[in-house]
């Protein structure tokens, strides 16, 4: 338990620093766009963020029918960013003349701004991105049970950032039930799970995700081979103030992530109470998961 507390404190420091910096830059960058360009600029974030949030829920399908069962650790998800997620076709806005389209960076694209020339020596500048090839998220996770082959999962963090960003909060819960307990001769463990999460970053991002799936695992010595199928959804509600030369405008819109179905395959190693696990998630937005925790 002491080790888990240390891991959680380390996580808190990391996410506080990263989110404060990235969150402020997101608001600065996207505030140059109205909703149409803003949606295209941030859609890759919705895809990668939603895919990450719906990852890492399990590393085994084994659930005791009754008795104490616990896992506490940090789960880190990495969403690879493809080349086509780094650019989009942007349109000049406001009174800029003539109206012009250009290939501009998304939030994950090149950090260099893209400028197009207009009449009278004017120029329109499309903001750059973070120049990222992978989008990572780390979350603390607890699971505990079991009552009649059922266990609960919890993800939670609540951190005050600065006066501009406000508060970062993550609340996630899940429940899963052992199916293999009804079939004692099965050579593998099978379970079904339901998971729901919400994430807020000040007044900029309000996200929700949902996942329902089936899991299976097989243990041999210290190793557990596991996999699963899941149906999922996630959305990001974005709110910001559009900065223009004419008038300010409050912008808000919803982005839905493209993942709806995934296949998970992975392996876990139990070294005493220490559990190390990693898996790959095949979907429209792939995700790699690495987790480290204590299991009892």
Short mmCIF file of C-alpha atoms in Angstrom, two decimals:
data_model
loop_
_atom_site.label_atom_id
_atom_site.label_comp_id
_atom_site.label_asym_id
_atom_site.label_seq_id
_atom_site.Cartn_x
_atom_site.Cartn_y
_atom_site.Cartn_z
CA UNK A 1 0.00 0.00 0.00
CA UNK A 2 2.88 2.37 0.78
CA UNK A 3 4.41 1.71 -2.64
CA UNK A 4 1.10 2.45 -4.32
CA UNK A 5 0.81 5.75 -2.43
CA UNK A 6 4.27 6.74 -3.70
CA UNK A 7 3.30 5.84 -7.27
CA UNK A 8 0.14 7.92 -6.99
CA UNK A 9 2.06 10.96 -5.72
CA UNK A 10 4.54 10.67 -8.59
CA UNK A 11 1.63 10.46 -11.03
CA UNK A 12 0.05 13.54 -9.50
CA UNK A 13 3.20 15.62 -9.96
CA UNK A 14 3.62 14.47 -13.58
CA UNK A 15 0.03 15.06 -14.65
CA UNK A 16 -0.11 18.42 -12.86
CA UNK A 17 2.93 19.69 -14.78
CA UNK A 18 2.03 18.23 -18.18
CA UNK A 19 -1.65 19.16 -18.12
CA UNK A 20 -1.02 22.70 -16.94
CA UNK A 21 1.38 23.34 -19.85
CA UNK A 22 -0.53 21.45 -22.55
CA UNK A 23 -3.95 22.70 -21.46
CA UNK A 24 -2.85 26.33 -21.63
CA UNK A 25 -1.32 25.80 -25.10
CA UNK A 26 -4.49 24.10 -26.36
CA UNK A 27 -6.53 27.13 -25.37
CA UNK A 28 -4.01 29.54 -26.90
CA UNK A 29 -3.81 27.62 -30.19
CA UNK A 30 -7.46 26.74 -30.74
CA UNK A 31 -8.65 30.24 -29.77
CA UNK A 32 -7.45 31.35 -33.21
CA UNK A 33 -10.16 29.21 -34.83
CA UNK A 34 -13.94 29.24 -35.10
CA UNK A 35 -15.79 25.98 -34.63
CA UNK A 36 -15.27 24.54 -38.15
CA UNK A 37 -11.49 24.82 -38.14
CA UNK A 38 -11.46 24.13 -34.41
CA UNK A 39 -13.24 20.80 -34.87
CA UNK A 40 -10.76 19.63 -37.48
CA UNK A 41 -7.81 20.89 -35.46
CA UNK A 42 -8.89 18.97 -32.33
CA UNK A 43 -10.50 15.84 -33.84
CA UNK A 44 -7.26 13.80 -33.59
CA UNK A 45 -7.14 14.69 -29.89
CA UNK A 46 -10.67 13.36 -29.42
CA UNK A 47 -9.73 10.12 -31.20
CA UNK A 48 -6.50 9.55 -29.26
CA UNK A 49 -7.85 10.73 -25.91
CA UNK A 50 -11.00 8.62 -26.14
CA UNK A 51 -9.06 5.53 -27.20
CA UNK A 52 -6.63 5.96 -24.32
CA UNK A 53 -9.38 6.45 -21.75
CA UNK A 54 -11.08 3.20 -22.78
CA UNK A 55 -7.85 1.21 -22.34
CA UNK A 56 -6.06 -0.60 -19.54
CA UNK A 57 -9.07 -1.76 -17.54
CA UNK A 58 -7.84 -5.32 -16.99
CA UNK A 59 -4.81 -7.59 -17.17
CA UNK A 60 -6.56 -10.83 -16.22
CA UNK A 61 -10.07 -12.25 -16.43
CA UNK A 62 -9.68 -14.20 -13.20
CA UNK A 63 -12.08 -13.13 -10.44
CA UNK A 64 -12.50 -15.06 -7.22
CA UNK A 65 -16.05 -16.17 -6.52
CA UNK A 66 -15.80 -14.78 -2.99
CA UNK A 67 -12.86 -13.39 -1.07
CA UNK A 68 -10.41 -10.51 -0.99
CA UNK A 69 -8.94 -9.46 -4.33
CA UNK A 70 -7.10 -6.17 -4.91
CA UNK A 71 -5.04 -4.32 -7.50
CA UNK A 72 -3.64 -0.79 -7.24
CA UNK A 73 -1.27 0.83 -9.70
CA UNK A 74 -0.59 3.24 -12.52
CA UNK A 75 -1.77 2.45 -16.04
CA UNK A 76 -0.15 4.34 -18.91
CA UNK A 77 -1.72 4.41 -22.37
CA UNK A 78 0.06 5.45 -25.58
CA UNK A 79 -1.93 6.29 -28.72
CA UNK A 80 0.31 6.35 -31.84
CA UNK A 81 -0.38 9.38 -34.04
CA UNK A 82 -0.54 8.63 -37.78
CA UNK A 83 0.62 11.09 -40.43
CA UNK A 84 -2.95 11.78 -41.58
CA UNK A 85 -3.82 12.86 -38.03
CA UNK A 86 -1.24 15.64 -38.15
CA UNK A 87 -2.72 17.80 -40.94
CA UNK A 88 -6.11 19.08 -42.06
CA UNK A 89 -7.50 21.37 -44.74
CA UNK A 90 -8.04 24.73 -43.05
CA UNK A 91 -10.04 27.71 -44.28
CA UNK A 92 -9.16 31.34 -43.61
CA UNK A 93 -11.76 33.06 -41.45
CA UNK A 94 -13.17 36.49 -40.67
CA UNK A 95 -12.64 39.37 -43.11
CA UNK A 96 -9.44 37.98 -44.61
CA UNK A 97 -9.40 38.26 -48.41
CA UNK A 98 -9.35 36.31 -50.60
CA UNK A 99 -10.79 33.24 -48.82
CA UNK A 100 -8.04 30.61 -48.98
CA UNK A 101 -7.57 26.99 -47.98
CA UNK A 102 -4.28 25.51 -46.83
CA UNK A 103 -2.87 22.33 -45.34
CA UNK A 104 -2.43 23.25 -41.68
CA UNK A 105 -1.21 21.32 -38.62
CA UNK A 106 -3.67 19.66 -36.29
CA UNK A 107 -3.00 19.71 -32.56
CA UNK A 108 -0.54 16.83 -33.13
CA UNK A 109 1.01 18.37 -36.24
CA UNK A 110 4.14 20.39 -36.92
CA UNK A 111 4.89 23.10 -34.37
CA UNK A 112 5.54 25.67 -37.10
CA UNK A 113 2.76 28.09 -38.00
CA UNK A 114 1.45 28.12 -41.58
CA UNK A 115 0.87 31.53 -43.20
CA UNK A 116 -1.01 32.41 -46.40
CA UNK A 117 -0.81 35.77 -48.15
CA UNK A 118 -3.82 37.97 -48.80
CA UNK A 119 -4.57 41.24 -50.52
CA UNK A 120 -2.72 44.41 -49.54
CA UNK A 121 0.23 42.57 -48.05
CA UNK A 122 -1.89 40.91 -45.36
CA UNK A 123 -1.23 37.40 -44.05
CA UNK A 124 -3.35 34.80 -42.30
CA UNK A 125 -1.58 32.53 -39.82
CA UNK A 126 -2.74 29.03 -38.93
CA UNK A 127 -1.27 27.97 -35.53
CA UNK A 128 1.04 24.98 -35.20
CA UNK A 129 0.61 21.88 -33.10
CA UNK A 130 2.61 19.91 -30.53
CA UNK A 131 4.58 17.86 -33.11
CA UNK A 132 3.72 14.57 -31.39
CA UNK A 133 4.09 11.01 -32.69
CA UNK A 134 2.45 9.47 -29.60
CA UNK A 135 -0.19 10.78 -27.20
CA UNK A 136 0.27 9.35 -23.66
CA UNK A 137 -2.05 9.38 -20.65
CA UNK A 138 -1.36 7.91 -17.19
CA UNK A 139 -4.05 7.22 -14.62
CA UNK A 140 -4.12 5.69 -11.11
CA UNK A 141 -6.37 2.64 -10.95
CA UNK A 142 -7.84 0.47 -8.20
CA UNK A 143 -9.83 -2.74 -8.49
CA UNK A 144 -11.21 -4.70 -5.57
CA UNK A 145 -13.59 -7.54 -4.81
CA UNK A 146 -14.89 -10.13 -4.87
CA UNK A 147 -18.53 -10.80 -4.05
CA UNK A 148 -20.22 -13.57 -6.01
CA UNK A 149 -17.54 -13.29 -8.68
CA UNK A 150 -17.93 -9.53 -9.06
CA UNK A 151 -15.32 -6.81 -8.59
CA UNK A 152 -15.28 -3.02 -8.91
CA UNK A 153 -12.78 -0.69 -10.61
CA UNK A 154 -12.05 2.95 -9.72
CA UNK A 155 -10.03 5.71 -11.38
CA UNK A 156 -9.93 9.07 -9.63
CA UNK A 157 -7.91 12.28 -9.54
CA UNK A 158 -8.80 15.85 -8.55
CA UNK A 159 -6.11 18.53 -8.88
CA UNK A 160 -6.29 22.32 -8.73
CA UNK A 161 -4.20 23.76 -11.56
CA UNK A 162 -3.82 27.52 -12.06
CA UNK A 163 -6.36 30.34 -12.17
CA UNK A 164 -6.62 30.14 -15.97
CA UNK A 165 -7.16 26.39 -16.27
CA UNK A 166 -9.07 25.79 -13.04
CA UNK A 167 -9.38 22.16 -11.91
CA UNK A 168 -8.41 18.86 -13.49
CA UNK A 169 -10.67 15.98 -12.48
CA UNK A 170 -11.02 12.39 -13.56
CA UNK A 171 -13.64 9.99 -12.25
CA UNK A 172 -13.98 6.48 -13.62
CA UNK A 173 -15.75 3.42 -12.34
CA UNK A 174 -16.40 -0.06 -13.61
CA UNK A 175 -17.76 -3.41 -12.63
CA UNK A 176 -17.02 -6.83 -14.04
CA UNK A 177 -18.35 -10.31 -13.39
CA UNK A 178 -16.81 -13.74 -13.75
CA UNK A 179 -18.51 -15.93 -16.35
CA UNK A 180 -16.10 -18.85 -16.00
CA UNK A 181 -17.24 -19.47 -12.40
CA UNK A 182 -20.35 -21.05 -13.90
CA UNK A 183 -18.24 -23.38 -16.07
CA UNK A 184 -15.60 -24.89 -13.73
CA UNK A 185 -14.14 -27.16 -16.42
CA UNK A 186 -13.14 -24.29 -18.73
CA UNK A 187 -9.36 -24.06 -19.23
CA UNK A 188 -9.49 -20.24 -19.33
CA UNK A 189 -11.00 -17.48 -17.22
CA UNK A 190 -13.78 -15.41 -18.79
CA UNK A 191 -15.36 -12.19 -17.53
CA UNK A 192 -17.57 -9.37 -18.77
CA UNK A 193 -17.07 -5.72 -17.83
CA UNK A 194 -18.73 -2.30 -17.92
CA UNK A 195 -16.73 0.93 -17.54
CA UNK A 196 -17.72 4.61 -17.53
CA UNK A 197 -15.50 7.68 -17.09
CA UNK A 198 -15.64 11.46 -17.08
CA UNK A 199 -12.78 13.94 -17.40
CA UNK A 200 -12.76 17.72 -16.99
CA UNK A 201 -10.06 20.31 -17.57
CA UNK A 202 -11.32 23.65 -16.27
CA UNK A 203 -13.85 25.10 -18.69
CA UNK A 204 -11.97 23.91 -21.80
CA UNK A 205 -12.55 20.14 -22.01
CA UNK A 206 -15.39 17.99 -20.69
CA UNK A 207 -15.02 14.36 -21.80
CA UNK A 208 -16.97 11.16 -21.27
CA UNK A 209 -16.31 7.55 -22.24
CA UNK A 210 -18.10 4.20 -22.07
CA UNK A 211 -16.88 0.65 -22.67
CA UNK A 212 -18.62 -2.73 -22.52
CA UNK A 213 -16.72 -5.91 -23.28
CA UNK A 214 -15.74 -9.53 -22.73
CA UNK A 215 -12.37 -10.67 -21.39
CA UNK A 216 -10.44 -13.94 -21.32
CA UNK A 217 -7.13 -15.02 -19.79
CA UNK A 218 -4.91 -18.07 -19.28
CA UNK A 219 -2.22 -18.29 -16.59
CA UNK A 220 0.98 -20.32 -16.72
CA UNK A 221 3.49 -19.85 -13.92
CA UNK A 222 4.13 -16.15 -13.34
CA UNK A 223 2.65 -15.21 -16.73
CA UNK A 224 -0.95 -14.47 -17.65
CA UNK A 225 -1.95 -14.16 -21.29
CA UNK A 226 -5.09 -12.10 -21.73
CA UNK A 227 -7.33 -10.59 -24.37
CA UNK A 228 -10.72 -9.11 -24.94
CA UNK A 229 -13.32 -7.62 -27.25
CA UNK A 230 -15.09 -4.36 -26.43
CA UNK A 231 -17.64 -1.95 -27.81
CA UNK A 232 -16.90 1.64 -26.83
CA UNK A 233 -17.72 5.30 -27.30
CA UNK A 234 -16.27 8.60 -26.14
CA UNK A 235 -16.80 12.29 -26.73
CA UNK A 236 -15.10 15.60 -25.95
CA UNK A 237 -17.06 18.79 -25.34
CA UNK A 238 -14.83 21.76 -26.15
CA UNK A 239 -15.42 25.35 -25.00
CA UNK A 240 -13.19 28.37 -25.59
CA UNK A 241 -13.18 32.06 -26.55
CA UNK A 242 -12.44 32.77 -30.23
CA UNK A 243 -9.94 35.61 -30.63
CA UNK A 244 -10.45 37.67 -33.79
CA UNK A 245 -9.68 41.19 -34.96
CA UNK A 246 -13.38 42.04 -35.09
CA UNK A 247 -15.24 40.58 -32.12
CA UNK A 248 -14.72 37.94 -29.50
CA UNK A 249 -17.00 34.91 -29.63
CA UNK A 250 -17.63 31.99 -27.31
CA UNK A 251 -17.18 28.71 -29.19
CA UNK A 252 -18.40 25.29 -28.07
CA UNK A 253 -18.84 22.00 -29.88
CA UNK A 254 -18.78 18.23 -29.35
CA UNK A 255 -16.32 15.80 -30.91
CA UNK A 256 -16.97 12.07 -31.05
CA UNK A 257 -14.00 9.70 -31.12
CA UNK A 258 -13.84 7.29 -34.05
CA UNK A 259 -13.26 4.10 -32.04
CA UNK A 260 -16.33 1.90 -31.61
CA UNK A 261 -14.83 -1.61 -31.43
CA UNK A 262 -11.48 -2.97 -30.26
CA UNK A 263 -9.51 -6.18 -29.86
CA UNK A 264 -7.06 -6.41 -26.95
CA UNK A 265 -4.20 -8.86 -26.55
CA UNK A 266 -1.55 -8.75 -23.84
CA UNK A 267 0.58 -10.43 -21.20
CA UNK A 268 1.08 -9.83 -17.47
CA UNK A 269 3.87 -10.98 -15.16
CA UNK A 270 3.38 -11.39 -11.41
CA UNK A 271 6.62 -11.01 -9.44
CA UNK A 272 5.32 -11.60 -5.95
CA UNK A 273 2.81 -8.81 -5.27
CA UNK A 274 4.25 -6.68 -8.11
CA UNK A 275 2.30 -6.92 -11.37
CA UNK A 276 3.69 -5.68 -14.68
CA UNK A 277 1.42 -5.87 -17.71
CA UNK A 278 1.36 -4.66 -21.29
CA UNK A 279 -1.12 -5.01 -24.13
CA UNK A 280 -1.87 -3.82 -27.65
CA UNK A 281 -5.33 -2.64 -28.67
CA UNK A 282 -6.34 -2.99 -32.31
CA UNK A 283 -8.94 -0.42 -33.44
CA UNK A 284 -9.30 2.56 -35.75
CA UNK A 285 -7.13 4.32 -33.17
CA UNK A 286 -4.63 1.80 -31.82
CA UNK A 287 -3.33 1.99 -28.24
CA UNK A 288 -0.40 0.46 -26.37
CA UNK A 289 -0.83 -0.03 -22.60
CA UNK A 290 1.82 -0.49 -19.92
CA UNK A 291 0.83 -0.92 -16.28
CA UNK A 292 2.64 -1.39 -12.99
CA UNK A 293 0.99 -2.07 -9.66
CA UNK A 294 0.44 -4.25 -6.65
CA UNK A 295 -1.93 -7.21 -6.81
CA UNK A 296 -3.18 -9.29 -3.91
#
